[in-house]
Amino acid sequence: MGNQTGLFVVLEGMDGAGKSTHLAYLQRLFEAKGRSVTLTREPGGSPFAEAVREQVLFAPMGPWTEILAVAAARRDHLEKTIWPALARSEVVLCDRFSDSTWAYQVRGRGLPEAAALSLESWVLTDGRGPDAGFYFDLPPEVSFERRAARASVSGETAVDRFEREDLGFYGRVRQGYVEAAARRGSGSHWIDATQSIDKIQSTLKEIISNI
Ligand code: TYD
């Protein structure tokens, strides 16, 4: 990372995989290397995309509307937030990106692979996509347990449309991530999110020191 070009890093994984904790840690690692970091998320990350997020999470809609909505939100997020940050040579850390579309809309909902691949190519038609992806892997049963434990501590009762899905759906989501990580090739880092936070952080530190 000697040359200060922008770096686009995405974090993926199921609820309870610790993405927020690891996102904050990755931010500290990059800042310690003297990099400016933009933290962002999907669906969301720009005013239009945050409005779409509210709809996608809580408004009744079919799977086709859902995939088209997340794609439109992604395009706006890239134009308004991600590409400008990369042009300023920043590191962009994004909580979820298009591999979530593969996992949730293609494998979870059962939409055709070609739909996601085609939308992805149009959304990125005149700009760059991620340079690296971190996949925080968790068995769906553990994700469910951690989510329930978190809800009982926070008292949070609003359950979004994805949180209503069953273990079968999340088994397919997990398989979708396996495929997405394989497609990203050498830029992908598969991390067992059942390990301790300390262990995961030392793995992240090692990876970032080599980027
Ligand atoms: P997340 O921000 O992890 O929700 P929370 O704040 O509850 O942790 O993700 C929102 C949901 O959006 C998540 O269940 C996955 C879903 N999603 C898709 O279905 N497709 C997508 O392309 C993206 C980016 C997210």
Short mmCIF file of C-alpha atoms in Angstrom, two decimals, residues 50-186:
data_model
loop_
_atom_site.label_atom_id
_atom_site.label_comp_id
_atom_site.label_asym_id
_atom_site.label_seq_id
_atom_site.Cartn_x
_atom_site.Cartn_y
_atom_site.Cartn_z
CA GLU A 50 -30.83 5.32 3.40
CA ALA A 51 -34.45 6.05 2.38
CA VAL A 52 -34.44 2.88 0.26
CA ARG A 53 -33.01 0.94 3.24
CA GLU A 54 -36.02 1.83 5.36
CA GLN A 55 -38.33 0.48 2.65
CA VAL A 56 -36.31 -2.67 1.96
CA LEU A 57 -36.13 -3.58 5.64
CA PHE A 58 -39.71 -2.82 6.63
CA ALA A 59 -42.11 -2.36 3.67
CA PRO A 60 -43.81 -5.42 2.18
CA MET A 61 -42.38 -6.10 -1.32
CA GLY A 62 -41.64 -8.97 -3.65
CA PRO A 63 -38.12 -10.31 -4.33
CA TRP A 64 -37.82 -8.55 -7.73
CA THR A 65 -38.63 -5.16 -6.22
CA GLU A 66 -36.15 -5.97 -3.45
CA ILE A 67 -33.21 -6.73 -5.77
CA LEU A 68 -33.94 -3.71 -7.99
CA ALA A 69 -34.21 -1.46 -4.92
CA VAL A 70 -30.87 -2.57 -3.45
CA ALA A 71 -29.23 -2.14 -6.88
CA ALA A 72 -30.60 1.43 -7.27
CA ALA A 73 -29.49 2.26 -3.73
CA ARG A 74 -26.02 0.83 -4.49
CA ARG A 75 -25.58 2.98 -7.57
CA ASP A 76 -26.44 6.15 -5.65
CA HIS A 77 -24.18 5.11 -2.76
CA LEU A 78 -21.27 4.61 -5.17
CA GLU A 79 -21.84 7.95 -6.91
CA LYS A 80 -22.39 10.03 -3.79
CA THR A 81 -20.15 8.42 -1.20
CA ILE A 82 -17.81 5.63 -2.30
CA TRP A 83 -16.30 6.87 -5.55
CA PRO A 84 -15.70 10.41 -4.21
CA ALA A 85 -13.91 8.94 -1.15
CA LEU A 86 -11.75 6.71 -3.36
CA ALA A 87 -10.94 9.73 -5.54
CA ARG A 88 -9.63 11.40 -2.34
CA SER A 89 -7.40 8.28 -1.89
CA GLU A 90 -9.29 7.18 1.22
CA VAL A 91 -9.93 3.69 2.50
CA VAL A 92 -13.65 2.89 2.22
CA LEU A 93 -14.91 0.30 4.72
CA CYS A 94 -18.38 -0.79 3.70
CA ASP A 95 -20.67 -2.88 5.91
CA ARG A 96 -22.20 -5.20 3.25
CA PHE A 97 -22.11 -4.77 -0.53
CA SER A 98 -23.11 -6.78 -3.61
CA ASP A 99 -22.15 -10.16 -2.12
CA SER A 100 -25.14 -9.63 0.20
CA THR A 101 -27.32 -9.42 -2.91
CA TRP A 102 -25.92 -12.76 -4.06
CA ALA A 103 -26.42 -14.29 -0.62
CA TYR A 104 -29.87 -12.88 0.24
CA GLN A 105 -31.66 -12.22 -3.06
CA VAL A 106 -30.16 -15.02 -5.20
CA ARG A 107 -29.55 -17.82 -2.71
CA GLY A 108 -31.97 -16.72 0.04
CA ARG A 109 -34.91 -15.61 -2.14
CA GLY A 110 -34.10 -17.84 -5.12
CA LEU A 111 -33.84 -15.14 -7.83
CA PRO A 112 -31.84 -16.07 -10.97
CA GLU A 113 -28.06 -15.74 -10.79
CA ALA A 114 -28.10 -13.85 -14.10
CA ALA A 115 -30.22 -11.07 -12.57
CA ALA A 116 -27.65 -10.31 -9.86
CA LEU A 117 -24.67 -10.60 -12.23
CA SER A 118 -26.29 -8.35 -14.78
CA LEU A 119 -27.36 -5.70 -12.24
CA GLU A 120 -23.86 -5.76 -10.74
CA SER A 121 -22.25 -5.16 -14.12
CA TRP A 122 -24.58 -2.22 -14.85
CA VAL A 123 -24.18 -0.69 -11.40
CA LEU A 124 -20.39 -0.82 -11.82
CA THR A 125 -20.36 -0.09 -15.54
CA ASP A 126 -18.32 3.12 -15.29
CA GLY A 127 -16.61 2.82 -11.92
CA ARG A 128 -14.67 0.48 -9.71
CA GLY A 129 -15.89 -2.21 -7.34
CA PRO A 130 -14.35 -3.67 -4.17
CA ASP A 131 -10.63 -4.45 -3.90
CA ALA A 132 -11.03 -6.80 -0.93
CA GLY A 133 -13.75 -8.60 1.01
CA PHE A 134 -13.87 -9.93 4.56
CA TYR A 135 -16.41 -12.69 5.19
CA PHE A 136 -17.30 -13.24 8.84
CA ASP A 137 -18.73 -16.73 8.79
CA LEU A 138 -21.18 -18.02 11.35
CA PRO A 139 -23.45 -21.08 11.42
CA PRO A 140 -27.05 -19.78 11.17
CA GLU A 141 -27.90 -21.34 14.56
CA VAL A 142 -25.19 -19.24 16.24
CA SER A 143 -26.37 -16.13 14.38
CA PHE A 144 -29.89 -16.72 15.71
CA GLU A 145 -28.63 -17.23 19.29
CA ARG A 146 -26.51 -14.07 19.21
CA ARG A 147 -29.34 -12.04 17.72
CA ALA A 148 -31.75 -13.22 20.44
CA ALA A 149 -29.20 -12.46 23.17
CA ARG A 150 -28.62 -8.96 21.78
CA ALA A 151 -32.36 -8.25 21.55
CA SER A 152 -32.91 -9.29 25.17
CA VAL A 153 -30.14 -6.94 26.34
CA SER A 154 -31.15 -3.95 24.19
CA GLY A 155 -34.92 -4.47 24.48
CA GLU A 156 -35.07 -3.91 20.70
CA THR A 157 -38.35 -5.28 19.39
CA ALA A 158 -38.46 -4.02 15.75
CA VAL A 159 -37.84 -7.09 13.61
CA ASP A 160 -37.05 -6.40 9.94
CA ARG A 161 -38.19 -8.55 7.00
CA PHE A 162 -34.90 -10.47 6.87
CA GLU A 163 -34.90 -11.19 10.59
CA ARG A 164 -38.23 -12.99 10.11
CA GLU A 165 -36.63 -15.59 7.83
CA ASP A 166 -35.93 -19.13 9.04
CA LEU A 167 -32.82 -21.28 9.42
CA GLY A 168 -33.30 -22.74 5.92
CA PHE A 169 -33.09 -19.24 4.40
CA TYR A 170 -29.93 -18.46 6.37
CA GLY A 171 -28.35 -21.78 5.42
CA ARG A 172 -28.72 -20.71 1.78
CA VAL A 173 -27.40 -17.22 2.59
CA ARG A 174 -24.29 -18.79 4.09
CA GLN A 175 -23.77 -20.91 0.98
CA GLY A 176 -24.16 -17.75 -1.10
CA TYR A 177 -21.30 -16.15 0.82
CA VAL A 178 -19.09 -19.19 0.20
CA GLU A 179 -19.67 -18.74 -3.54
CA ALA A 180 -19.22 -14.95 -3.45
CA ALA A 181 -15.93 -15.25 -1.57
CA ALA A 182 -14.66 -17.83 -4.06
CA ARG A 183 -15.53 -15.49 -6.92
CA ARG A 184 -13.60 -12.61 -5.36
CA GLY A 185 -10.50 -14.84 -5.36
CA SER A 186 -7.30 -13.58 -3.76
#
